[in-house]
Amino acid sequence: MKFIVSKSSSSASLDAVAFFIAKAHLKDELSAIAKLTGNSLEGLKSDFHAKEGEVSVIYNNETSLKSPRVFLLGLGEKVTLDALRASSQSFARRLRELKLAKVALDFSKAQQFASDSSESVSYLAQAITEGFIFGAYDYTLKTDNVDALKGKKSTAPKFDFKDVTLLCDDASMQQAKEGVSVGEIIGSSQSMVRDLINAPSNYLSATDLANAAKSSGKKYGYTVTVFDKKKIHALKMGGLIGVNQGSTEPPTFSILEYKPKNAKKTIAIVGKGVTFDTGGISIKPADNMGDMKSDMSGAADVIGAVEVAARLKLPVHVVGIIPATDNKPSGSAQNPGDVLTTYAGITVEVDNTDAEGRLILADALTYAKEQFQPDTIIDLATLTGACVIALGYQAAGMFTNNDALAERLSKAGFRSGEKVWRMPLWEEYDKQIKSDIADVKNTGGRGAGAVTAAKFLEKFIGDHPSWAHLDIAGPSFPSMGSSGSRGSSGFGVRLLAEALRQWN
């Protein structure tokens, strides 16, 4: 897929061209499009209402616009970043269904859009690009035809877009190009993350996840160090070792580091890398267990975030930490009631083996704090179903000990369209994870499950003054809900990219 920014007059030889329309300008916009395409204004009014994400296709009857199809993209009441992403996403999905490969989006009113939304032309163009890439995304392991099943080369190539052109005027050209460039980087990195999360567990072991990080680092110029099982045992990372006990696959502990010379801040990002979660001995119900391939979403986000930082050459030292394993039941698996000693030296009573993510994150958080002394630590994890009950599939739960960090991540969430909502970390919840035989236990009962999980993680950052835990269980894999979408959303990449871009 190739993105192009071009003058509005160069719209020849397209399969389709699209126009963004907000309700505030609906009448004027439809009148202009009716004249441009030779369609009835009354017909357009009855068929298109500019609802956010609405897509309507009409056929062009005039030669002045050299495109057989014209798409009308609804923005809702007014131009916003979320509306532009949503409409671009819907447009791309519709194009994929129709297999239209050479298309354009009209951005000739970029200056008006910027004024209406109080956003820069660059950021608007970035949002359009991110939305289009998100909607164009496709993950499949289906063979194209019978011959492919027999090992022969497929004769039916996978559909892909050729040219996606953003049409704008001279005044907006440079800013639009800058925005498209950033949007392409963030969007393509998010697609890479979605590929990792959507991969079945037999395609993605802990070793495969580490190799994906190595591949990204080699391609984009940051370092990746991977600890193997022997090294993990030598470091006495009891949380990761305990969860891995029931597996036939070895664990990995990956350290990703992007360190530009002009960096003033060090940000550590830790991601839960459970490549498949059965629950271990505390086994999950069989229904929808296949979705547990997504339990390494936080780890994939770490790769995406470090990759974006390197590709955008951000002036921030970014450290990514990924503890990875699957969580399986077997004769060697850890049992409820076992006591582990973590990398921090803190003992943990394993109250439930399905609360495994916090065990591997415990080792990783302590390691990040001690080895890199970061200014800020952020962890991401598909950690609790309780957070989904609290916030649904629309937002991640944010737990933090720092008000300024909460504000930074909240703003980044609203601008990126990946929203977070602050949850409590009060001391009153500590009593729920007290253990009679160890320093702490890994669950706190049914009530406030997302909070007690965060309180558990808090034990492993010590006195660090700037830490945030993001429970992304809901928005990271929305197909578990009733949204109708399938597979991974790659939630967290745009959020972290926005936060890192604003760090100085």
Coordinates of C-alpha atoms in Angstrom, one line a residue:
M1 CA 0.0 0.0 0.0
K2 CA 1.4 3.3 -1.1
F3 CA 0.2 6.6 0.3
I4 CA 0.5 9.7 -1.8
V5 CA -0.3 13.4 -1.1
S6 CA -1.3 15.2 -4.2
K7 CA -3.1 18.3 -5.5
S8 CA -6.9 18.1 -5.7
S9 CA -6.8 18.6 -9.5
S10 CA -4.9 15.3 -10.0
S11 CA -7.8 12.9 -9.3
A12 CA -7.7 11.0 -12.7
S13 CA -7.6 7.3 -13.1
L14 CA -9.1 6.3 -9.7
D15 CA -11.3 3.4 -8.8
A16 CA -13.0 5.6 -6.2
V17 CA -12.8 9.0 -4.5
A18 CA -14.2 9.8 -1.1
F19 CA -15.5 13.0 0.5
F20 CA -15.6 13.6 4.3
I21 CA -18.9 15.3 5.4
A22 CA -19.9 16.5 8.8
K23 CA -23.5 17.2 9.7
A24 CA -22.7 20.9 10.3
H25 CA -22.0 21.2 6.6
L26 CA -24.2 18.5 5.2
K27 CA -26.5 20.6 3.0
D28 CA -23.7 22.6 1.3
E29 CA -21.5 19.6 0.8
L30 CA -24.3 17.5 -0.7
S31 CA -25.2 20.3 -3.0
A32 CA -21.7 20.6 -4.3
I33 CA -21.3 16.8 -4.7
A34 CA -24.6 16.6 -6.5
K35 CA -23.4 19.1 -9.1
L36 CA -20.0 17.5 -9.3
T37 CA -21.3 14.0 -10.0
G38 CA -24.6 14.8 -11.8
N39 CA -26.7 13.2 -9.1
S40 CA -30.0 14.3 -7.6
L41 CA -29.6 16.4 -4.5
E42 CA -32.9 15.1 -3.1
G43 CA -31.7 11.6 -3.6
L44 CA -28.4 12.2 -1.7
K45 CA -30.3 13.9 1.2
S46 CA -32.5 10.9 1.6
D47 CA -29.7 8.3 1.4
F48 CA -26.9 9.9 3.4
H49 CA -27.1 11.5 6.9
A50 CA -23.4 12.0 7.8
K51 CA -23.5 9.8 10.9
E52 CA -20.0 9.0 12.2
G53 CA -18.6 6.1 10.3
E54 CA -21.4 6.1 7.7
V55 CA -20.3 5.2 4.2
S56 CA -22.5 5.7 1.2
V57 CA -21.5 5.1 -2.5
I58 CA -22.9 6.9 -5.5
Y59 CA -21.9 6.6 -9.1
N60 CA -20.4 9.6 -11.0
N61 CA -22.2 10.7 -14.1
E62 CA -19.9 13.6 -15.0
T63 CA -16.5 13.5 -16.8
S64 CA -15.0 16.3 -14.7
L65 CA -14.4 13.9 -11.9
K66 CA -12.6 10.9 -13.4
S67 CA -13.7 8.3 -10.9
P68 CA -16.6 5.9 -11.5
R69 CA -17.5 5.7 -7.8
V70 CA -17.8 8.5 -5.2
F71 CA -18.0 7.6 -1.5
L72 CA -19.6 9.9 1.1
L73 CA -18.0 9.5 4.5
G74 CA -19.9 10.6 7.6
L75 CA -18.1 12.5 10.4
G76 CA -21.0 12.9 12.8
E77 CA -21.8 16.4 14.2
K78 CA -18.4 17.9 13.4
V79 CA -14.8 17.1 12.4
T80 CA -12.8 15.3 15.2
L81 CA -9.8 13.0 15.1
D82 CA -12.0 10.0 16.2
A83 CA -14.5 10.8 13.4
L84 CA -11.8 11.0 10.8
R85 CA -10.2 7.7 11.9
A86 CA -13.6 6.0 12.1
S87 CA -14.8 7.1 8.6
S88 CA -11.4 6.3 7.0
Q89 CA -11.5 2.9 8.6
S90 CA -15.0 2.2 7.3
F91 CA -14.0 3.4 3.9
A92 CA -11.1 1.1 3.7
R93 CA -13.2 -1.9 4.8
R94 CA -15.8 -1.2 2.2
L95 CA -13.1 -0.8 -0.5
R96 CA -11.6 -4.2 0.5
E97 CA -15.0 -5.8 0.0
L98 CA -15.3 -4.2 -3.4
K99 CA -11.7 -4.8 -4.3
L100 CA -11.0 -1.3 -5.3
A101 CA -7.3 -0.8 -5.2
K102 CA -6.6 2.8 -6.4
V103 CA -8.4 5.3 -4.4
A104 CA -8.4 8.9 -3.1
L105 CA -9.7 10.8 -0.1
D106 CA -10.6 14.5 -0.6
F107 CA -8.7 16.6 1.9
S108 CA -9.1 19.9 0.0
K109 CA -10.9 21.5 3.0
A110 CA -7.9 20.7 5.3
Q111 CA -7.7 24.3 6.6
Q112 CA -11.4 24.3 7.4
F113 CA -11.1 20.9 9.1
A114 CA -8.2 22.2 11.2
S115 CA -10.2 25.3 12.2
D116 CA -13.4 23.3 13.1
S117 CA -11.5 20.7 15.1
S118 CA -8.7 22.9 16.6
E119 CA -6.2 20.4 15.4
S120 CA -3.3 20.8 13.0
V121 CA -3.5 19.7 9.4
S122 CA -0.6 17.4 10.0
Y123 CA -2.4 15.6 12.9
L124 CA -5.7 15.4 10.9
A125 CA -3.8 13.8 8.0
Q126 CA -2.1 11.4 10.4
A127 CA -5.5 10.3 11.8
I128 CA -6.9 9.7 8.3
T129 CA -3.9 7.5 7.5
E130 CA -4.0 5.6 10.7
G131 CA -7.7 5.0 10.3
F132 CA -7.3 3.8 6.7
I133 CA -4.5 1.4 7.5
F134 CA -6.6 0.0 10.4
G135 CA -9.6 -0.6 8.2
A136 CA -7.5 -2.1 5.4
Y137 CA -5.9 -4.6 7.7
D138 CA -6.6 -8.2 7.0
Y139 CA -5.3 -11.4 8.8
T140 CA -5.9 -14.8 7.3
L141 CA -4.3 -18.2 7.1
K142 CA -6.7 -19.4 4.5
T143 CA -5.3 -21.0 1.4
D144 CA -6.4 -19.2 -1.8
N145 CA -7.5 -22.3 -3.7
V146 CA -7.4 -26.1 -3.9
D147 CA -3.9 -26.1 -5.5
A148 CA -2.5 -24.3 -2.5
L149 CA -3.6 -27.1 -0.3
K150 CA -1.6 -29.5 -2.4
G151 CA 1.5 -27.4 -2.0
K152 CA 1.3 -25.7 -5.4
K153 CA 1.8 -22.0 -5.9
S154 CA -1.5 -20.0 -5.5
T155 CA -2.9 -18.4 -8.6
A156 CA -5.2 -16.0 -6.6
P157 CA -3.0 -13.2 -5.1
K158 CA -4.2 -11.6 -1.9
F159 CA -5.9 -8.3 -2.5
D160 CA -4.0 -5.2 -1.5
F161 CA -4.4 -1.5 -2.2
K162 CA -2.1 0.1 -4.8
D163 CA -2.3 3.8 -4.3
V164 CA -4.1 5.7 -1.6
T165 CA -4.0 9.4 -2.4
L166 CA -4.8 12.3 0.0
L167 CA -6.0 15.2 -2.2
C168 CA -5.2 18.6 -0.8
D169 CA -4.4 22.2 -1.8
D170 CA -1.0 23.9 -1.9
A171 CA -1.4 25.5 1.5
S172 CA -1.9 22.2 3.2
M173 CA 0.5 20.1 1.2
Q174 CA 3.6 20.1 3.4
Q175 CA 1.7 19.5 6.7
A176 CA -0.4 16.8 5.1
K177 CA 2.8 15.0 3.9
E178 CA 4.3 15.1 7.4
G179 CA 1.1 13.8 8.9
V180 CA 0.7 11.0 6.4
S181 CA 4.4 10.0 7.0
V182 CA 3.8 9.7 10.7
G183 CA 0.5 7.9 10.2
E184 CA 2.1 5.3 8.0
I185 CA 4.7 4.5 10.6
I186 CA 2.3 4.2 13.4
G187 CA -0.3 2.4 11.4
S188 CA 2.1 -0.1 9.9
S189 CA 3.6 -0.8 13.3
Q190 CA 0.2 -1.4 14.7
S191 CA -0.6 -3.8 11.9
M192 CA 2.6 -5.7 12.8
V193 CA 1.4 -5.9 16.4
R194 CA -2.0 -7.1 15.3
D195 CA -0.4 -9.9 13.2
L196 CA 1.5 -11.1 16.3
I197 CA -1.6 -11.1 18.5
N198 CA -3.8 -12.7 15.9
A199 CA -1.4 -15.5 15.3
P200 CA -2.5 -18.9 16.7
S201 CA -0.4 -20.1 19.6
N202 CA 1.2 -22.9 17.5
Y203 CA 2.5 -20.1 15.3
L204 CA 3.8 -17.9 18.1
S205 CA 5.7 -19.4 21.1
A206 CA 7.8 -17.3 23.6
T207 CA 10.8 -17.9 21.3
D208 CA 8.9 -16.7 18.3
L209 CA 7.9 -13.6 20.2
A210 CA 11.5 -12.9 21.1
N211 CA 12.5 -13.4 17.4
A212 CA 9.8 -11.0 16.3
A213 CA 11.4 -8.4 18.6
K214 CA 14.9 -9.2 17.2
S215 CA 13.6 -8.8 13.6
S216 CA 12.1 -5.4 14.3
G217 CA 15.2 -4.3 16.1
K218 CA 17.4 -5.4 13.2
K219 CA 15.2 -3.6 10.7
Y220 CA 14.8 -0.3 12.5
G221 CA 18.0 0.1 14.4
Y222 CA 17.5 -0.7 18.1
T223 CA 19.1 -3.4 20.2
V224 CA 17.4 -6.5 21.5
T225 CA 18.8 -8.9 24.1
V226 CA 17.0 -12.1 24.9
F227 CA 17.6 -14.2 28.0
D228 CA 17.0 -17.9 27.6
K229 CA 15.7 -20.3 30.2
K230 CA 19.1 -20.9 31.7
K231 CA 19.7 -17.2 32.2
I232 CA 16.2 -16.7 33.6
H233 CA 16.8 -19.4 36.2
A234 CA 20.2 -17.9 37.0
L235 CA 18.6 -14.5 37.7
K236 CA 16.0 -16.3 39.9
M237 CA 13.0 -14.9 38.2
G238 CA 10.6 -17.0 40.2
G239 CA 7.4 -15.6 38.8
L240 CA 8.3 -16.4 35.2
I241 CA 9.8 -19.7 36.1
G242 CA 6.7 -20.7 38.1
V243 CA 4.3 -19.9 35.2
N244 CA 6.5 -21.7 32.7
Q245 CA 6.7 -24.9 34.8
G246 CA 3.8 -26.6 33.0
S247 CA 5.0 -25.8 29.5
T248 CA 7.0 -27.8 27.0
E249 CA 8.2 -24.5 25.5
P250 CA 11.0 -22.5 27.2
P251 CA 10.4 -19.0 28.5
T252 CA 12.1 -15.9 27.1
F253 CA 12.9 -12.5 28.7
S254 CA 13.5 -9.9 26.0
I255 CA 15.0 -6.4 26.5
L256 CA 14.5 -3.9 23.7
E257 CA 16.4 -0.7 23.8
Y258 CA 16.2 2.4 21.7
K259 CA 18.7 5.0 23.0
P260 CA 19.3 8.1 20.9
K261 CA 22.2 10.4 21.9
N262 CA 19.8 13.4 22.5
A263 CA 17.6 11.5 24.9
K264 CA 16.7 13.4 28.1
K265 CA 14.3 10.9 29.6
T266 CA 14.2 7.1 30.0
I267 CA 10.8 5.4 29.7
A268 CA 10.5 1.7 30.5
I269 CA 7.6 -0.2 28.9
V270 CA 6.8 -3.7 30.2
G271 CA 4.4 -6.0 28.4
K272 CA 2.7 -9.2 29.5
G273 CA 3.8 -12.0 27.1
V274 CA 1.6 -15.0 27.9
T275 CA 1.4 -16.6 24.4
F276 CA -1.5 -18.8 25.4
D277 CA -3.3 -18.9 28.7
T278 CA -5.2 -22.1 29.6
G279 CA -5.3 -20.9 33.2
G280 CA -2.9 -23.6 34.2
I281 CA -4.1 -26.0 36.9
S282 CA -6.9 -23.4 37.7
I283 CA -8.1 -24.2 34.1
K284 CA -10.4 -21.9 32.2
P285 CA -13.7 -23.0 30.7
A286 CA -13.4 -24.3 27.2
D287 CA -15.8 -21.8 25.6
N288 CA -13.8 -19.1 23.7
M289 CA -10.5 -20.3 25.1
G290 CA -9.0 -19.9 21.6
D291 CA -9.0 -16.2 22.2
M292 CA -6.4 -16.6 24.9
K293 CA -3.8 -16.5 22.1
S294 CA -4.2 -12.7 22.6
D295 CA -2.8 -12.8 26.2
M296 CA 0.5 -11.5 24.8
S297 CA -1.1 -8.3 23.6
G298 CA 0.9 -6.2 26.0
A299 CA 4.2 -7.7 24.9
A300 CA 3.3 -7.1 21.2
D301 CA 2.5 -3.5 22.1
V302 CA 6.0 -3.1 23.6
I303 CA 7.6 -4.2 20.3
G304 CA 5.3 -1.7 18.5
A305 CA 6.1 1.2 20.8
V306 CA 9.8 0.7 20.6
E307 CA 9.6 0.3 16.9
V308 CA 7.6 3.5 16.5
A309 CA 10.1 5.4 18.7
A310 CA 13.0 4.2 16.6
R311 CA 11.3 4.9 13.2
L312 CA 10.2 8.4 14.3
K313 CA 13.6 9.0 15.8
L314 CA 12.1 10.3 19.0
P315 CA 14.5 12.0 21.5
V316 CA 13.5 9.6 24.3
H317 CA 15.4 6.6 25.6
V318 CA 12.8 3.8 25.4
V319 CA 13.4 0.4 27.1
G320 CA 11.0 -2.5 26.4
I321 CA 10.8 -5.5 28.7
I322 CA 8.9 -8.7 27.6
P323 CA 8.6 -11.7 29.9
A324 CA 7.1 -14.5 27.8
T325 CA 5.8 -18.0 28.3
D326 CA 2.6 -19.9 27.9
N327 CA 0.5 -21.1 30.9
K328 CA -0.4 -24.8 30.6
P329 CA -1.5 -27.5 33.0
S330 CA 0.7 -30.6 33.2
G331 CA 2.3 -32.9 35.7
S332 CA 5.1 -30.3 36.3
A333 CA 2.8 -27.2 36.5
Q334 CA 2.7 -25.1 39.6
N335 CA -0.2 -25.7 41.9
P336 CA -2.6 -23.4 43.8
G337 CA -1.0 -22.9 47.2
D338 CA 2.6 -23.0 46.0
V339 CA 4.9 -20.2 47.1
L340 CA 7.3 -18.5 44.6
T341 CA 10.3 -16.3 45.3
T342 CA 10.4 -13.5 42.7
Y343 CA 13.4 -11.6 41.2
A344 CA 12.8 -8.9 43.9
G345 CA 13.1 -11.5 46.6
I346 CA 9.4 -11.1 47.5
T347 CA 7.6 -14.4 48.2
V348 CA 4.2 -15.0 46.6
E349 CA 1.5 -17.4 47.5
V350 CA -0.1 -18.7 44.2
D351 CA -3.8 -18.5 45.2
N352 CA -4.9 -19.1 41.6
T353 CA -2.7 -20.2 38.7
D354 CA -4.9 -18.3 36.3
A355 CA -3.6 -15.1 37.8
E356 CA -0.3 -15.7 36.0
G357 CA 0.3 -12.5 34.1
R358 CA 1.0 -10.5 37.3
L359 CA 3.6 -13.1 38.3
I360 CA 5.7 -12.7 35.2
L361 CA 5.2 -8.9 35.2
A362 CA 6.5 -8.8 38.8
D363 CA 9.9 -10.0 37.7
A364 CA 10.0 -7.7 34.7
L365 CA 8.9 -4.6 36.7
T366 CA 11.7 -5.1 39.2
Y367 CA 14.2 -5.8 36.6
A368 CA 13.3 -2.6 34.6
K369 CA 13.5 -0.5 37.8
E370 CA 16.8 -1.8 39.0
Q371 CA 18.7 -2.2 35.8
F372 CA 17.7 1.0 34.0
Q373 CA 16.5 3.4 36.7
P374 CA 13.9 4.8 34.3
D375 CA 12.1 8.1 34.9
T376 CA 8.8 6.4 34.2
I377 CA 7.6 2.8 34.1
I378 CA 4.5 1.8 32.1
D379 CA 3.2 -1.8 32.0
L380 CA 0.5 -3.1 29.7
A381 CA -1.4 -6.3 30.2
T382 CA -4.5 -8.2 29.3
L383 CA -4.7 -8.8 33.0
T384 CA -8.2 -9.1 34.3
G385 CA -11.7 -9.9 33.2
A386 CA -12.8 -7.6 36.1
C387 CA -11.5 -4.6 34.2
V388 CA -13.7 -5.6 31.3
I389 CA -16.7 -5.7 33.6
A390 CA -15.8 -2.2 34.9
L391 CA -15.0 -0.5 31.6
G392 CA -16.2 -2.7 28.8
Y393 CA -14.3 -2.9 25.5
Q394 CA -14.0 0.8 25.0
A395 CA -11.2 1.8 27.3
A396 CA -8.3 0.5 29.3
G397 CA -8.1 0.7 33.1
M398 CA -5.2 3.0 34.2
F399 CA -3.7 2.6 37.7
T400 CA -0.9 5.0 38.6
N401 CA 0.9 6.5 41.6
N402 CA 1.6 9.7 39.7
D403 CA -1.0 12.4 38.9
A404 CA 1.1 14.0 36.2
L405 CA 1.6 10.7 34.4
A406 CA -2.2 10.0 34.7
E407 CA -2.8 13.3 33.0
R408 CA -0.2 12.6 30.3
L409 CA -1.6 9.2 29.4
S410 CA -5.2 10.4 29.6
K411 CA -4.5 13.2 27.1
A412 CA -2.6 10.8 24.8
G413 CA -5.5 8.4 25.0
F414 CA -8.1 10.9 23.9
R415 CA -5.9 12.2 21.0
S416 CA -4.9 8.8 19.8
G417 CA -8.4 7.3 20.1
E418 CA -7.1 4.7 22.5
K419 CA -8.7 5.9 25.7
V420 CA -7.7 5.1 29.3
W421 CA -9.7 5.7 32.5
R422 CA -8.0 6.2 35.9
M423 CA -8.9 3.6 38.6
P424 CA -8.1 3.7 42.4
L425 CA -5.0 2.4 44.0
W426 CA -6.0 3.0 47.6
E427 CA -4.2 1.4 50.5
E428 CA -7.5 -0.2 51.7
Y429 CA -7.2 -2.8 48.9
D430 CA -3.9 -4.1 50.2
K431 CA -5.6 -6.3 52.8
Q432 CA -7.2 -8.4 50.1
I433 CA -3.9 -9.7 48.9
K434 CA -2.3 -10.4 52.2
S435 CA -1.1 -14.0 52.7
D436 CA -0.8 -16.0 55.8
I437 CA 2.3 -17.8 54.6
A438 CA 4.0 -15.5 52.1
D439 CA 4.7 -11.8 51.6
V440 CA 1.7 -11.5 49.3
K441 CA -0.8 -13.7 47.4
N442 CA -1.6 -13.3 43.7
T443 CA -5.3 -12.8 43.9
G444 CA -7.6 -10.8 46.2
G445 CA -11.0 -12.4 45.7
R446 CA -13.9 -11.6 43.4
G447 CA -14.4 -8.0 44.4
A448 CA -12.2 -5.2 42.8
G449 CA -10.2 -7.8 40.9
A450 CA -8.6 -5.3 38.6
V451 CA -7.6 -3.1 41.5
T452 CA -6.1 -5.9 43.6
A453 CA -4.1 -7.1 40.5
A454 CA -2.7 -3.6 40.2
K455 CA -2.0 -3.5 43.9
F456 CA 0.0 -6.7 43.5
L457 CA 2.1 -5.2 40.7
E458 CA 2.7 -2.1 42.9
K459 CA 4.6 -4.3 45.3
F460 CA 7.3 -4.8 42.7
I461 CA 8.1 -1.2 41.8
G462 CA 9.2 -0.3 45.3
D463 CA 9.5 3.4 45.9
H464 CA 9.5 4.4 42.2
P465 CA 7.5 7.6 41.9
S466 CA 6.2 7.4 38.3
W467 CA 4.5 4.1 37.4
A468 CA 1.4 3.3 35.5
H469 CA -0.3 -0.1 34.9
L470 CA -2.7 -0.3 32.0
D471 CA -5.2 -3.2 32.0
I472 CA -6.0 -3.5 28.3
A473 CA -8.1 -6.7 28.6
G474 CA -11.1 -5.1 27.1
P475 CA -10.1 -2.9 24.1
S476 CA -7.1 -5.1 23.0
F477 CA -9.2 -7.9 21.6
P478 CA -12.7 -6.6 21.1
S479 CA -14.0 -9.6 19.3
M480 CA -14.5 -11.1 22.8
G481 CA -17.3 -8.6 23.2
S482 CA -20.3 -7.7 21.1
S483 CA -18.6 -5.1 18.9
G484 CA -18.8 -7.3 15.8
S485 CA -15.1 -6.8 15.0
R486 CA -12.7 -9.7 14.8
G487 CA -9.3 -10.3 16.3
S488 CA -6.8 -7.8 17.7
S489 CA -7.2 -4.1 17.7
G490 CA -3.5 -3.5 18.4
F491 CA -4.7 -1.2 21.3
G492 CA -1.9 0.5 23.0
V493 CA 0.4 1.3 20.0
R494 CA -1.2 4.6 19.1
L495 CA -1.6 5.5 22.8
L496 CA 2.1 4.9 23.6
A497 CA 3.2 6.6 20.3
E498 CA 1.3 9.7 21.2
A499 CA 2.6 9.7 24.8
L500 CA 6.2 9.2 23.7
R501 CA 6.0 11.9 21.0
Q502 CA 5.0 14.4 23.7
W503 CA 7.7 13.4 26.2
N504 CA 10.6 15.9 26.7

